[in-house]
């Protein structure tokens, strides 16, 4: 399994490189975003470990732009930021989030989990429900023909709801679709994403709460 590490702190970058190689991963490293495009054009990665704040700017913007072109490699963001809103923003486009300082064994466990999950299948699969169309291959969504600008988590949750064909989808299933088993079932990350989705889907409301179960999409 091959991992891309993007970190501008030379000492931390070396420590991550050594730890990941010692755990059996193939590793490529970059100190800033301008070096990443060439690596991505040459190698296919099972996971990317990305520092949020780099000399070229916030890596969240770079990952978001990549996601919009269909790039679906799992991303673990590293950050020294502790503001909850900033962590929620990171989880919107990444697949996991780890605050600094962190223990290397925990990082290795998270990277292993993301690598085993792997990127979503590249095949273009379009599903529709109640005027909502989700194209998994092109990473696009529309409602009544209107494009929806969604984050990675919003897209994953909407995709699961549309695929259910109007049946209720349990909270645990939606969390599994957008996050991983390290997210506690009682976490409010899903509620935040659902609220954002409702706003972006607009009126009339079609994303409904099923009390005691989860959510469903439909009339």
CSV table of C-alpha atoms in Angstrom, one decimal:
chain,number,residue,atom,x,y,z
A,1,UNK,CA,0.0,0.0,0.0
A,2,UNK,CA,1.3,3.4,-1.0
A,3,UNK,CA,0.9,6.5,1.1
A,4,UNK,CA,1.5,10.2,0.2
A,5,UNK,CA,2.6,12.4,3.0
A,6,UNK,CA,2.5,16.2,2.7
A,7,UNK,CA,4.1,18.0,5.6
A,8,UNK,CA,6.3,21.1,5.7
A,9,UNK,CA,7.9,20.4,9.1
A,10,UNK,CA,11.1,18.6,8.0
A,11,UNK,CA,11.5,16.7,11.3
A,12,UNK,CA,7.9,15.5,11.4
A,13,UNK,CA,8.0,14.6,7.8
A,14,UNK,CA,11.1,12.4,8.4
A,15,UNK,CA,9.4,10.8,11.5
A,16,UNK,CA,6.3,10.0,9.5
A,17,UNK,CA,8.3,8.6,6.6
A,18,UNK,CA,10.3,6.3,8.9
A,19,UNK,CA,7.3,5.2,10.9
A,20,UNK,CA,5.2,4.4,7.8
A,21,UNK,CA,8.0,2.5,6.1
A,22,UNK,CA,8.6,0.6,9.3
A,23,UNK,CA,4.9,-0.4,9.2
A,24,UNK,CA,5.3,-1.8,5.7
A,25,UNK,CA,3.9,1.1,3.6
A,26,UNK,CA,5.5,2.5,0.5
A,27,UNK,CA,5.8,6.2,1.1
A,28,UNK,CA,6.3,9.4,-1.1
A,29,UNK,CA,6.7,12.7,0.6
A,30,UNK,CA,6.2,16.4,-0.3
A,31,UNK,CA,6.9,19.5,1.7
A,32,UNK,CA,4.4,21.7,-0.1
A,33,UNK,CA,1.5,21.6,-2.5
A,34,UNK,CA,3.4,22.6,-5.7
A,35,UNK,CA,5.3,19.3,-5.4
A,36,UNK,CA,2.1,17.2,-5.2
A,37,UNK,CA,0.7,17.4,-8.7
A,38,UNK,CA,3.7,15.6,-10.2
A,39,UNK,CA,3.5,12.8,-7.6
A,40,UNK,CA,-0.2,12.3,-8.2
A,41,UNK,CA,0.4,12.1,-12.0
A,42,UNK,CA,2.9,9.3,-11.5
A,43,UNK,CA,1.6,7.2,-8.6
A,44,UNK,CA,-1.7,5.8,-7.4
A,45,UNK,CA,-2.1,6.2,-3.7
A,46,UNK,CA,-4.1,4.2,-1.1
A,47,UNK,CA,-4.1,7.1,1.4
A,48,UNK,CA,-2.8,10.6,1.8
A,49,UNK,CA,-1.6,12.2,5.0
A,50,UNK,CA,-1.9,15.9,4.7
A,51,UNK,CA,-0.9,18.8,7.0
A,52,UNK,CA,-3.6,21.4,6.9
A,53,UNK,CA,-1.4,24.5,6.9
A,54,UNK,CA,1.4,24.6,4.3
A,55,UNK,CA,3.5,27.4,2.9
A,56,UNK,CA,1.3,27.5,-0.2
A,57,UNK,CA,-1.9,27.8,1.9
A,58,UNK,CA,-4.6,25.7,3.4
A,59,UNK,CA,-4.4,22.1,2.0
A,60,UNK,CA,-8.2,21.8,2.5
A,61,UNK,CA,-8.7,24.0,-0.5
A,62,UNK,CA,-6.4,21.8,-2.6
A,63,UNK,CA,-8.1,18.6,-1.6
A,64,UNK,CA,-11.5,20.1,-2.2
A,65,UNK,CA,-10.5,21.1,-5.7
A,66,UNK,CA,-9.2,17.6,-6.3
A,67,UNK,CA,-12.4,16.0,-5.0
A,68,UNK,CA,-14.4,18.1,-7.5
A,69,UNK,CA,-12.5,16.5,-10.3
A,70,UNK,CA,-13.2,13.0,-9.1
A,71,UNK,CA,-10.1,12.3,-6.9
A,72,UNK,CA,-11.3,10.0,-4.1
A,73,UNK,CA,-8.1,8.8,-2.4
A,74,UNK,CA,-8.8,8.7,1.4
A,75,UNK,CA,-7.2,11.7,3.2
A,76,UNK,CA,-6.1,12.0,6.8
A,77,UNK,CA,-5.6,15.7,7.7
A,78,UNK,CA,-3.1,16.7,10.4
A,79,UNK,CA,-3.5,20.0,12.2
A,80,UNK,CA,-2.6,22.0,15.2
A,81,UNK,CA,-5.9,23.7,15.1
A,82,UNK,CA,-8.3,23.0,17.9
A,83,UNK,CA,-11.4,25.1,17.0
A,84,UNK,CA,-14.3,22.7,16.5
A,85,UNK,CA,-15.6,24.5,13.5
A,86,UNK,CA,-12.3,24.2,11.7
A,87,UNK,CA,-12.2,20.5,12.5
A,88,UNK,CA,-15.7,20.1,11.0
A,89,UNK,CA,-14.5,21.9,7.9
A,90,UNK,CA,-11.6,19.5,7.6
A,91,UNK,CA,-13.8,16.5,7.9
A,92,UNK,CA,-16.1,17.8,5.2
A,93,UNK,CA,-13.4,17.1,2.5
A,94,UNK,CA,-11.1,14.7,4.3
A,95,UNK,CA,-11.8,11.2,5.6
A,96,UNK,CA,-10.2,11.5,9.0
A,97,UNK,CA,-8.6,14.2,11.2
A,98,UNK,CA,-5.8,14.0,13.7
A,99,UNK,CA,-4.7,16.9,16.0
A,100,UNK,CA,-1.1,17.7,16.8
A,101,UNK,CA,0.6,16.5,18.8
A,102,UNK,CA,-0.3,12.9,18.2
A,103,UNK,CA,1.0,9.4,18.9
A,104,UNK,CA,2.6,7.6,16.0
A,105,UNK,CA,0.8,4.3,16.7
A,106,UNK,CA,-2.6,6.1,16.5
A,107,UNK,CA,-1.6,7.6,13.1
A,108,UNK,CA,-0.5,4.2,11.8
A,109,UNK,CA,-3.8,2.7,12.9
A,110,UNK,CA,-5.8,5.4,11.1
A,111,UNK,CA,-3.7,5.2,8.0
A,112,UNK,CA,-4.1,1.5,7.9
A,113,UNK,CA,-7.9,1.8,8.3
A,114,UNK,CA,-8.1,4.3,5.4
A,115,UNK,CA,-5.9,2.2,3.1
A,116,UNK,CA,-8.1,-0.9,3.7
A,117,UNK,CA,-11.1,1.2,2.9
A,118,UNK,CA,-9.5,2.4,-0.4
A,119,UNK,CA,-10.9,4.9,-2.8
A,120,UNK,CA,-14.4,4.7,-4.1
A,121,UNK,CA,-15.0,2.7,-7.3
A,122,UNK,CA,-14.3,4.9,-10.4
A,123,UNK,CA,-17.3,3.6,-12.4
A,124,UNK,CA,-19.9,6.2,-13.3
A,125,UNK,CA,-23.0,5.1,-11.5
A,126,UNK,CA,-26.1,7.4,-11.5
A,127,UNK,CA,-28.9,7.0,-9.0
A,128,UNK,CA,-32.1,9.1,-8.8
A,129,UNK,CA,-34.7,9.7,-6.2
A,130,UNK,CA,-37.3,12.5,-5.7
A,131,UNK,CA,-35.7,14.8,-8.3
A,132,UNK,CA,-32.2,14.2,-6.8
A,133,UNK,CA,-29.6,12.7,-9.1
A,134,UNK,CA,-26.2,11.5,-7.8
A,135,UNK,CA,-23.4,10.5,-10.2
A,136,UNK,CA,-20.8,8.7,-8.1
A,137,UNK,CA,-18.3,8.4,-10.9
A,138,UNK,CA,-18.2,12.1,-11.7
A,139,UNK,CA,-18.8,13.1,-8.1
A,140,UNK,CA,-21.7,15.3,-9.1
A,141,UNK,CA,-25.2,15.8,-7.7
A,142,UNK,CA,-28.2,17.7,-8.9
A,143,UNK,CA,-31.7,18.5,-7.7
A,144,UNK,CA,-34.3,19.0,-10.5
A,145,UNK,CA,-31.4,19.7,-12.8
A,146,UNK,CA,-29.7,22.3,-10.5
A,147,UNK,CA,-26.1,21.4,-9.6
A,148,UNK,CA,-25.4,21.0,-5.9
A,149,UNK,CA,-22.1,22.2,-4.6
A,150,UNK,CA,-21.4,19.5,-1.9
A,151,UNK,CA,-18.6,18.7,0.4
A,152,UNK,CA,-17.2,15.2,0.4
A,153,UNK,CA,-19.2,14.2,3.5
A,154,UNK,CA,-22.4,15.8,2.2
A,155,UNK,CA,-22.0,13.9,-1.1
A,156,UNK,CA,-21.4,10.5,0.7
A,157,UNK,CA,-24.5,11.0,2.9
A,158,UNK,CA,-26.7,12.1,0.0
A,159,UNK,CA,-25.4,9.2,-2.1
A,160,UNK,CA,-26.4,6.7,0.6
A,161,UNK,CA,-29.9,8.3,1.0
A,162,UNK,CA,-30.6,8.3,-2.7
A,163,UNK,CA,-29.4,4.7,-3.1
A,164,UNK,CA,-31.9,3.6,-0.4
A,165,UNK,CA,-34.8,4.4,-2.7
A,166,UNK,CA,-36.8,6.3,-0.1
A,167,UNK,CA,-36.4,3.7,2.7
A,168,UNK,CA,-35.1,5.0,6.0
A,169,UNK,CA,-31.3,4.8,6.5
A,170,UNK,CA,-30.0,4.3,10.0
A,171,UNK,CA,-27.6,6.9,11.5
A,172,UNK,CA,-24.9,4.2,11.8
A,173,UNK,CA,-25.1,3.4,8.1
A,174,UNK,CA,-24.8,7.1,7.2
A,175,UNK,CA,-21.8,7.5,9.5
A,176,UNK,CA,-20.2,4.4,8.0
A,177,UNK,CA,-20.8,5.9,4.5
A,178,UNK,CA,-19.0,9.1,5.2
A,179,UNK,CA,-16.6,8.5,8.1
A,180,UNK,CA,-15.3,5.3,9.7
A,181,UNK,CA,-15.6,3.2,12.8
A,182,UNK,CA,-13.4,5.6,14.8
A,183,UNK,CA,-16.3,8.1,14.8
A,184,UNK,CA,-18.5,7.6,17.9
A,185,UNK,CA,-22.1,6.7,17.1
A,186,UNK,CA,-23.3,9.5,19.4
A,187,UNK,CA,-21.2,12.1,17.5
A,188,UNK,CA,-23.1,15.1,16.1
A,189,UNK,CA,-21.0,15.2,12.9
A,190,UNK,CA,-23.9,13.6,11.0
A,191,UNK,CA,-26.4,16.1,12.3
A,192,UNK,CA,-24.2,19.0,11.0
A,193,UNK,CA,-23.9,17.4,7.6
A,194,UNK,CA,-27.6,16.7,7.4
A,195,UNK,CA,-28.4,20.3,8.3
A,196,UNK,CA,-26.1,21.6,5.5
A,197,UNK,CA,-27.6,19.1,3.0
A,198,UNK,CA,-31.1,20.3,3.8
A,199,UNK,CA,-30.1,23.9,3.2
A,200,UNK,CA,-28.4,23.1,-0.1
A,201,UNK,CA,-31.3,20.9,-1.3
A,202,UNK,CA,-33.7,23.7,-0.8
A,203,UNK,CA,-37.5,23.7,-0.9
A,204,UNK,CA,-39.7,21.8,-0.8
A,205,UNK,CA,-38.0,19.8,1.9
A,206,UNK,CA,-37.3,16.2,0.9
A,207,UNK,CA,-34.7,15.1,3.6
A,208,UNK,CA,-36.7,14.0,6.6
A,209,UNK,CA,-35.8,12.7,10.1
A,210,UNK,CA,-37.2,9.2,11.0
A,211,UNK,CA,-37.3,9.4,14.8
A,212,UNK,CA,-35.3,6.7,16.5
A,213,UNK,CA,-33.9,5.4,13.2
A,214,UNK,CA,-32.2,8.0,11.0
A,215,UNK,CA,-33.2,9.8,7.8
A,216,UNK,CA,-34.9,9.2,4.5
A,217,UNK,CA,-35.1,11.1,1.2
A,218,UNK,CA,-38.5,11.5,-0.4
A,219,UNK,CA,-41.9,13.2,0.0
